[in-house]
Tab-separated table of C-alpha atoms and ligand atoms in Angstrom:
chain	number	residue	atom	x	y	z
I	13	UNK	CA	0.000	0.000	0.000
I	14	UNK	CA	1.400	3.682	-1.151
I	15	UNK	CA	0.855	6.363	1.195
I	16	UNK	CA	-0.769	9.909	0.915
I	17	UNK	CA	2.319	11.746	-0.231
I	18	UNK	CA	3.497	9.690	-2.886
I	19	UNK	CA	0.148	10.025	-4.519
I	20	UNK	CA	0.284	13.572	-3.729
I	21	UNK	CA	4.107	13.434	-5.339
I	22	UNK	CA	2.838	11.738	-8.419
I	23	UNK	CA	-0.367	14.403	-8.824
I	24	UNK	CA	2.297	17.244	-8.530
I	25	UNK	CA	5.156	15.692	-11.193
I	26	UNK	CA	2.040	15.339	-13.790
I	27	UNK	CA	1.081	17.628	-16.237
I	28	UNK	CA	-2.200	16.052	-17.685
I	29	UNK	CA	-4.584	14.451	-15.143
I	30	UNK	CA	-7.409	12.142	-16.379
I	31	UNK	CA	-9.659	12.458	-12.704
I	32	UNK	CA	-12.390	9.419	-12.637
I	33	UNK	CA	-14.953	8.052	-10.269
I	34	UNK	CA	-17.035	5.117	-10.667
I	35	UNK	CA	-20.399	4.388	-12.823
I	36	UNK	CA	-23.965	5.158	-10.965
I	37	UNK	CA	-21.981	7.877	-8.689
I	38	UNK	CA	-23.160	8.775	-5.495
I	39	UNK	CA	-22.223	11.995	-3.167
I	40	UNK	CA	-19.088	10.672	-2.719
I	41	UNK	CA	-17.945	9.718	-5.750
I	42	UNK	CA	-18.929	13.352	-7.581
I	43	UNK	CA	-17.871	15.307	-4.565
I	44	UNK	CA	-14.046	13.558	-4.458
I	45	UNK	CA	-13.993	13.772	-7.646
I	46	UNK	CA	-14.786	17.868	-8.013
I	47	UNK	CA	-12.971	18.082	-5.725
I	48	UNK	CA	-9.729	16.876	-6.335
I	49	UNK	CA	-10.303	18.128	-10.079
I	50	UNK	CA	-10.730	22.024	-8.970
I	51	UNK	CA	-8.108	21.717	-6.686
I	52	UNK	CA	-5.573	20.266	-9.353
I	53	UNK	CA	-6.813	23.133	-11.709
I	54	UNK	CA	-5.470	25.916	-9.147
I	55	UNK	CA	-1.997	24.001	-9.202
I	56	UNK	CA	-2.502	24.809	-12.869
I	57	UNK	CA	-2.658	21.062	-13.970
I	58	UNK	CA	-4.803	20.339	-17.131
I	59	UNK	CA	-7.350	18.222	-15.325
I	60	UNK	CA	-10.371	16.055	-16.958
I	61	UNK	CA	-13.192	15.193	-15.007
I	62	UNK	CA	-14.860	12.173	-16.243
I	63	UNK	CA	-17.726	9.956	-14.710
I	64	UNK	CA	-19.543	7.154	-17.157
I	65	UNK	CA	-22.946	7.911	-16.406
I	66	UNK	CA	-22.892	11.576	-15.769
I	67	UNK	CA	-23.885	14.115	-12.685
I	68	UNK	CA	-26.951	13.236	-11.004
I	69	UNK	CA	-29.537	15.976	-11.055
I	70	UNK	CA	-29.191	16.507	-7.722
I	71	UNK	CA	-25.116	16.755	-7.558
I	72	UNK	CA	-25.201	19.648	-10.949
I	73	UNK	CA	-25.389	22.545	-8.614
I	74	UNK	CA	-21.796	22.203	-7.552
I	75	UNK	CA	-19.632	24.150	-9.098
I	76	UNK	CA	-17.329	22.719	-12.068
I	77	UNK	CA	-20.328	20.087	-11.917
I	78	UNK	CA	-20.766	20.709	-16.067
I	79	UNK	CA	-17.320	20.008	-16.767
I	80	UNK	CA	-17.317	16.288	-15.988
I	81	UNK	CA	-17.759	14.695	-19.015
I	82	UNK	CA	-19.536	11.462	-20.144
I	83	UNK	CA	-16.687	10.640	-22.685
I	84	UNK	CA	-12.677	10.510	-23.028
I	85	UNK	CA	-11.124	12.906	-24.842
I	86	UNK	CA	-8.244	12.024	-27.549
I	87	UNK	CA	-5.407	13.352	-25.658
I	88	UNK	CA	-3.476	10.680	-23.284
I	89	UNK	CA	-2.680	11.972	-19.896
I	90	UNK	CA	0.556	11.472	-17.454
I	91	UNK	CA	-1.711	9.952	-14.721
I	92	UNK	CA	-5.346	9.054	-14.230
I	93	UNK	CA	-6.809	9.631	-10.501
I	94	UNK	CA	-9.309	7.120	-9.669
I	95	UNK	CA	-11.590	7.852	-6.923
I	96	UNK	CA	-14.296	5.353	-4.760
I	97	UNK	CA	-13.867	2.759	-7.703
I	98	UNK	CA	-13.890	-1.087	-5.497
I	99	UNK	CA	-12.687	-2.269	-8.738
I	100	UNK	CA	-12.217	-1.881	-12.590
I	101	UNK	CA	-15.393	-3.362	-13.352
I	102	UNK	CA	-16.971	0.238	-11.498
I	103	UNK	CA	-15.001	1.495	-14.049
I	104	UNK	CA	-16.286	0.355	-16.895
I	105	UNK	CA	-16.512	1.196	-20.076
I	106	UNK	CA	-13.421	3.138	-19.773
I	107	UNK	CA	-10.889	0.495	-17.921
I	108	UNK	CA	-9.664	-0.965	-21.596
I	109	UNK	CA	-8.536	2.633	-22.501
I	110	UNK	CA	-6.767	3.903	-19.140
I	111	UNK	CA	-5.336	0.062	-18.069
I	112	UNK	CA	-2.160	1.430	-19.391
I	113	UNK	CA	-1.604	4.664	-17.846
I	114	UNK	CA	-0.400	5.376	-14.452
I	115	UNK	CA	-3.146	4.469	-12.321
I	116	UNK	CA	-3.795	6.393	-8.838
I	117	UNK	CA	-6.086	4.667	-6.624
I	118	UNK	CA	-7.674	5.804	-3.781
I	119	UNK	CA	-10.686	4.487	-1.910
I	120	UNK	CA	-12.048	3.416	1.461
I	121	UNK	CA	-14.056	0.201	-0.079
I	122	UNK	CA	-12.940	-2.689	2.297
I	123	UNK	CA	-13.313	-4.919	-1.139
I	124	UNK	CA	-10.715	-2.726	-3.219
I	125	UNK	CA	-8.611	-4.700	-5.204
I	126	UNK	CA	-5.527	-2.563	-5.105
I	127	UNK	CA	-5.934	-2.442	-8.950
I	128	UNK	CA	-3.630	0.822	-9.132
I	129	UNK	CA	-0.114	1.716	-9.585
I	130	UNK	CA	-0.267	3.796	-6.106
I	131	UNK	CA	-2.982	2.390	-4.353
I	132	UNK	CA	-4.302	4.651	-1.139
I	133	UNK	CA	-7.270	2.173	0.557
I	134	UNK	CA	-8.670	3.163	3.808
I	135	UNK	CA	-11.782	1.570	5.095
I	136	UNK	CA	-11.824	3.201	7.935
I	137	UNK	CA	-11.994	6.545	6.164
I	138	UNK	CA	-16.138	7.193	6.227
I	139	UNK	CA	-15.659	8.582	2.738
I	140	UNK	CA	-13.422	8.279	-0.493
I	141	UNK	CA	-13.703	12.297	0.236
I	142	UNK	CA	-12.109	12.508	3.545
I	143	UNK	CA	-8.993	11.016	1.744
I	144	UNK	CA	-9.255	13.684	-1.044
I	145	UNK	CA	-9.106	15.829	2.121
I	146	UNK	CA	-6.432	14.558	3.353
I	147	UNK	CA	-4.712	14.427	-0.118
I	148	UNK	CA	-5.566	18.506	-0.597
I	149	UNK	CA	-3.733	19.161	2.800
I	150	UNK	CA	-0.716	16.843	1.036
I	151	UNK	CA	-1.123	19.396	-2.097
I	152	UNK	CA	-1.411	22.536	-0.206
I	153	UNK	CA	-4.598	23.301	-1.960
I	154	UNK	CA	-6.604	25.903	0.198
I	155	UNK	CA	-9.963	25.099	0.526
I	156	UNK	CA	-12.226	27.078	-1.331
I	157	UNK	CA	-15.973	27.629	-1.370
I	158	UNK	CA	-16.200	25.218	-4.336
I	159	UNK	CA	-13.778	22.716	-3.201
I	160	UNK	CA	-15.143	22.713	0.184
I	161	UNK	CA	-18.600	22.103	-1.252
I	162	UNK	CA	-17.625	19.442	-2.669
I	163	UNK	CA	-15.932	17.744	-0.029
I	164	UNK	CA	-19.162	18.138	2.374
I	165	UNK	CA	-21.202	16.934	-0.561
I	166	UNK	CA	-18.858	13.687	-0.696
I	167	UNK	CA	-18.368	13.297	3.085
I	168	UNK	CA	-22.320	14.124	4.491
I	169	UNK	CA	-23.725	11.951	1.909
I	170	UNK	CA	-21.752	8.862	2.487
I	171	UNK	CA	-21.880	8.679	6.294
I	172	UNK	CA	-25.740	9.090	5.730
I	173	UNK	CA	-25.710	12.872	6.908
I	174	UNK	CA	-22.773	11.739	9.891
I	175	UNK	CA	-25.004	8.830	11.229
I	176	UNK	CA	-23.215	5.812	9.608
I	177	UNK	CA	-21.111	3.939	11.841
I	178	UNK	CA	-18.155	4.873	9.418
I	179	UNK	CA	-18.655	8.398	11.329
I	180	UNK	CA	-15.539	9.479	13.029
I	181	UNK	CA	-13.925	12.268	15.229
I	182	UNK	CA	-12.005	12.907	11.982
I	183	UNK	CA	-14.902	13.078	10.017
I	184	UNK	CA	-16.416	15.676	12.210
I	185	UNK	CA	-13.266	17.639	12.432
I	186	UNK	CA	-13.207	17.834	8.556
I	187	UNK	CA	-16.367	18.605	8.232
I	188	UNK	CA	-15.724	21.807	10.834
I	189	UNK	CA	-13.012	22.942	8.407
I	190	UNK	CA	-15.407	22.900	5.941
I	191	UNK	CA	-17.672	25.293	7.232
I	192	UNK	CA	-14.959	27.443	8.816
I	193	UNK	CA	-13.862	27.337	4.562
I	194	UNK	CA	-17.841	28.736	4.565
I	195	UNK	CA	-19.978	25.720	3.702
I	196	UNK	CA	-23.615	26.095	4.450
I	197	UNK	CA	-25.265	23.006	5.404
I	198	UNK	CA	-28.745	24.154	5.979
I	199	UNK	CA	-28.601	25.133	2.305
I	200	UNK	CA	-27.020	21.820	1.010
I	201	UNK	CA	-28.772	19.244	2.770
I	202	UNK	CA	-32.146	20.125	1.633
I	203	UNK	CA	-30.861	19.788	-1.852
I	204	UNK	CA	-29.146	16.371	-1.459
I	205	UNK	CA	-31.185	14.631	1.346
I	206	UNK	CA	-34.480	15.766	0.978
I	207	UNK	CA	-35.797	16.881	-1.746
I	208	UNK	CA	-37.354	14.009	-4.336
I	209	UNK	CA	-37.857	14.463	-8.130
I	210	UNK	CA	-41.327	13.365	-9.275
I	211	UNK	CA	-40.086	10.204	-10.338
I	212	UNK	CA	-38.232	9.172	-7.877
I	213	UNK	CA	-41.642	9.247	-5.274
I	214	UNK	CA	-42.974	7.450	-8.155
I	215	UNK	CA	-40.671	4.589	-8.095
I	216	UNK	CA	-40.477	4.909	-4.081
I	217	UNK	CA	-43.963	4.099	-4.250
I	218	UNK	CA	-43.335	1.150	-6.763
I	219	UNK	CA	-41.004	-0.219	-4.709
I	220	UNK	CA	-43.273	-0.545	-1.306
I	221	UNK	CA	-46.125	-1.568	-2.992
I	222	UNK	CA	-44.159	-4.517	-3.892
I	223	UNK	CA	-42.914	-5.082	-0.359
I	224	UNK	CA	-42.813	-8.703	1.124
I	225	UNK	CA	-40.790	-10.315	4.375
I	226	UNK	CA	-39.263	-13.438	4.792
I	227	UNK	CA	-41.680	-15.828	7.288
I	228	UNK	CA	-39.114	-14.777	9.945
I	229	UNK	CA	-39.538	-10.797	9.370
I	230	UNK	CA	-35.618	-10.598	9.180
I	231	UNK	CA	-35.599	-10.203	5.625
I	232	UNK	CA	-37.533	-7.433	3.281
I	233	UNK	CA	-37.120	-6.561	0.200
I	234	UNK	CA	-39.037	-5.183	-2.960
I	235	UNK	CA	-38.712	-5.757	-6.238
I	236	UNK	CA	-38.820	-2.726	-9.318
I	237	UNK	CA	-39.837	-4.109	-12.865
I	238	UNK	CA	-37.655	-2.374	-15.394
I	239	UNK	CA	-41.088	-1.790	-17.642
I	240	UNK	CA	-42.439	-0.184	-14.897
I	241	UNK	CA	-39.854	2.172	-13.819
I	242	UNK	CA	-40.138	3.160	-17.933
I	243	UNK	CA	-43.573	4.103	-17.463
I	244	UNK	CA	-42.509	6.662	-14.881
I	245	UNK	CA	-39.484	8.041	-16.560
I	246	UNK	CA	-37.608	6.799	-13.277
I	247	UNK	CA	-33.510	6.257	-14.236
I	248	UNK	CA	-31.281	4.774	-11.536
I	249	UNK	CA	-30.889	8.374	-10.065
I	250	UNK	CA	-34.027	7.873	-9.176
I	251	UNK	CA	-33.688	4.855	-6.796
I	252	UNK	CA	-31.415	6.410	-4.030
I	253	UNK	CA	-31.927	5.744	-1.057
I	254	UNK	CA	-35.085	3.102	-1.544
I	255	UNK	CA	-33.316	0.354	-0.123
I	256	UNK	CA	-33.439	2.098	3.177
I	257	UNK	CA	-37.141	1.503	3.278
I	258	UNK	CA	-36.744	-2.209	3.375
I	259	UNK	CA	-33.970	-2.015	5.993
I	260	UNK	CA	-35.295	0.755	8.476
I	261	UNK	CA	-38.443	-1.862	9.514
I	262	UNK	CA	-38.480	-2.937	13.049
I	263	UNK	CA	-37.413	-6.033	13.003
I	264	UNK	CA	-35.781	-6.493	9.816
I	265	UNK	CA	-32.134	-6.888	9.870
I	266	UNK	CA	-31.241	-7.291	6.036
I	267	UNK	CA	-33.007	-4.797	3.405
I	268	UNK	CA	-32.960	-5.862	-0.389
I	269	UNK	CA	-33.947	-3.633	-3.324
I	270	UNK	CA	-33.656	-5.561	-6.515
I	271	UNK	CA	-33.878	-3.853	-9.784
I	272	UNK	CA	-34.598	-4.920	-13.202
I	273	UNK	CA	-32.167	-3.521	-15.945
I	274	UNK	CA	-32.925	-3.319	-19.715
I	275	UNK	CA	-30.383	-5.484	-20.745
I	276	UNK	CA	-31.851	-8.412	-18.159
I	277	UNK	CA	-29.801	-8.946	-15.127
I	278	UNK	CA	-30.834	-7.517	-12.167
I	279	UNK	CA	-28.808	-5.539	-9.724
I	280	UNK	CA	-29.484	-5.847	-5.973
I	281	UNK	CA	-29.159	-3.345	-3.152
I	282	UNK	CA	-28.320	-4.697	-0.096
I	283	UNK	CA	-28.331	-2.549	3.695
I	284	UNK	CA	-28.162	-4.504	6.823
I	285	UNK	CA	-27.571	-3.400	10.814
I	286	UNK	CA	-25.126	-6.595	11.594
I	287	UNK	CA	-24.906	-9.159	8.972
I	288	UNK	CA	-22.318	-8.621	6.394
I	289	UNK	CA	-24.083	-8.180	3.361
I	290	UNK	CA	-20.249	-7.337	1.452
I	291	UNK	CA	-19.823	-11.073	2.212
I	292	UNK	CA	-22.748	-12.100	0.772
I	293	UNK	CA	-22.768	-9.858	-2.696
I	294	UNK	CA	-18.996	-10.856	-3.320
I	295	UNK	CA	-20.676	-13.822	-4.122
I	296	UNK	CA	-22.883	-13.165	-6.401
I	297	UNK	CA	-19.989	-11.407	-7.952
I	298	UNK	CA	-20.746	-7.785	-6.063
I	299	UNK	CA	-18.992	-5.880	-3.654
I	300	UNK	CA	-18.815	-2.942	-0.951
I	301	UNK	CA	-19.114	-2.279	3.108
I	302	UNK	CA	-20.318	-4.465	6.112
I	303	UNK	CA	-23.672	-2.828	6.301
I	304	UNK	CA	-24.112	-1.138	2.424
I	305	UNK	CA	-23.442	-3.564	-0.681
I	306	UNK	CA	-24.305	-4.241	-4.251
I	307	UNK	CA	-24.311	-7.186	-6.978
I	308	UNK	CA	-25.806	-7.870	-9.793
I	309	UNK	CA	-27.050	-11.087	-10.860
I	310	UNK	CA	-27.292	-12.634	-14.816
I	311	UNK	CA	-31.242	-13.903	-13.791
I	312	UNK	CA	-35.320	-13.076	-14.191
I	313	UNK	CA	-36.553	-11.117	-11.611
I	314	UNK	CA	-38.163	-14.326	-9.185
I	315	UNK	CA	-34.843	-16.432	-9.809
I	316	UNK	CA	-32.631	-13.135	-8.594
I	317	UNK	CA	-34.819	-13.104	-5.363
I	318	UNK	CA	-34.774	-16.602	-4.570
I	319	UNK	CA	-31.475	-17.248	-4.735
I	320	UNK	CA	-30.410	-13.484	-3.316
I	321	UNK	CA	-32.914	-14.096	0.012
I	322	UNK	CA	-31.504	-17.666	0.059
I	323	UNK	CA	-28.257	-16.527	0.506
I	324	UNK	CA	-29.001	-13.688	3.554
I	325	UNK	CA	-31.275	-16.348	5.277
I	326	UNK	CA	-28.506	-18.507	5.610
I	327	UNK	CA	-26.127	-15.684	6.551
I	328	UNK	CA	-28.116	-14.694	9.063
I	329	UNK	CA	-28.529	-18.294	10.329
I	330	UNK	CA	-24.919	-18.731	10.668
I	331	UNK	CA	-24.453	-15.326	12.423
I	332	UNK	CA	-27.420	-17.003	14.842
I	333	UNK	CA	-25.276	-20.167	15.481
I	334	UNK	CA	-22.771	-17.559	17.036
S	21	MN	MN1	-17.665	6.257	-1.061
């Protein structure tokens, strides 16, 4: 494992900076990745800002928010910074063309496969941004309204508004540099937490009409049929945070969303209070934290909860045994 400064050595010896962040990004990975792009702009690097799938409505006020771009440019660049990426295939459909470059990787996914050149992993970091903090502080990047922004964007979102257990002293201490820099959260958290586009309630109320328990009540999950979720105009954006619903029932201690795609697999949420659900996507091929994971499984809709709820029951009846 590199540390902090050699990445921050690497950033400063490069002249052209490819800056990425995983498909479907969250908070965290937009806010790291704005980030660490403005700041390397002010050291007067030529940065590009790229993310597969685009800025989620939500995440386009920030600033610098319309210059992260959906495709690669010609150029090559010296280094590429990759951001909350677990692994290449979060990545995709750009790993083929940046394999090659120097590859900076820095992350606080438990599951990272150290795919880098300089690999920076920290799982006990509560967000990928608290090491882009960190990393700025390595730069001597001041922290301005925009890059601050982004780094309470990237840090409140994924410690679930500094609730998740991934919360630390650090995190808080951060996050008080952040408004000292003159960050507003009253005026950001309405924005990212709260407010709902219209489909979005539409697919939230998909996805609880189609709520069902396992006989035990440990297990919940609901199911959202890809036609449907058409009829609605809902995209994945759209599905934040629904997976919650199934987990925050008393009772329940694993929460499922599963989600049929166009192209006919099915991707599964997964949110728990104890069980490792990380354990259980790996495998199905997935990945992520103890409590917060993902997979996504070749299968119909029935056949992907079958064998998903299968899995967590007997997860759950081994953690039992214990
Ligand atoms: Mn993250």
């Amino acid at each position: 494992m590199s540390n902090l400064s050699s990445i921050a050595q690497h950033l400063l010896k490069s002249h052209k900076i490819l800056v990425v962040s995983h498909i479907m990004p969250d908070g965290d990975a937009i806010g790291s990745l704005l980030a660490l792009g403005l700041a390397l702009k002010k050291l007067g690097k030529n940065v590009t800002m790229y993310v597969a799938d685009g800025v989620p409505a939500k995440f386009a006020f920030l600033r610098g928010a319309e210059e992260i771009c959906t495709s690669l440019p010609f150029f090559t660049f010296d280094c590429v910074a990759v951001l909350d990426c677990a692994d290449r295939d979060r990545l995709q459909p750009i790993w083929e063309e940046i394999k090659d470059l120097f590859i900076l990787n820095l992350d606080h996914h438990p599951t990272n496969t150290l795919f880098g050149n300089l690999n920076y992993v920290d799982p006990q970091a509560g967000a990928t941004g608290e090491l882009v903090f960190a990393l700025l502080e390595k730069l001597d990047v001041k922290l301005t309204l925009e890059i601050a922004t982004a780094l309470y964007v990237a840090i409140s979102t994924d410690t679930g508004s500094f609730k998740y257990e991934n919360t630390s002293e650090k995190t808080h201490l951060m996050a008080a540099k952040l408004l000292a820099a003159g960050v507003k959260p009253a005026s950001i958290a309405p924005q990212i937490f709260d407010l709902r586009s219209v489909p979005a309630i539409m697919a939230l109320r998909l996805a609880l009409s189609s709520l069902q328990f396992s006989a035990d009540k440990r297990i919940a999950w609901m199911t959202l049929k890809n036609e449907a979720l058409a009829q609605i105009n809902a995209g994945n954006d759209d599905l934040d945070g629904i997976v919650n619903f199934a987990k925050n029932i008393e009772g329940v201690e694993v929460g499922l969303l599963f989600r049929e795609q166009a192209d006919g697999t099915v991707k599964v949420g997964f949110r728990s209070f104890n069980i490792d659900v990380a354990k259980i996507a790996a495998a199905f091929g997935g990945g992520g934290h103890v409590r917060a994971a993902g997979c996504s499984l070749q299968a119909d809709l029935q056949t992907a909860v079958k064998q998903v709820v299968a899995a967590v029951t007997k997860e759950i009846e081994q953690c039992m045994e214990f």
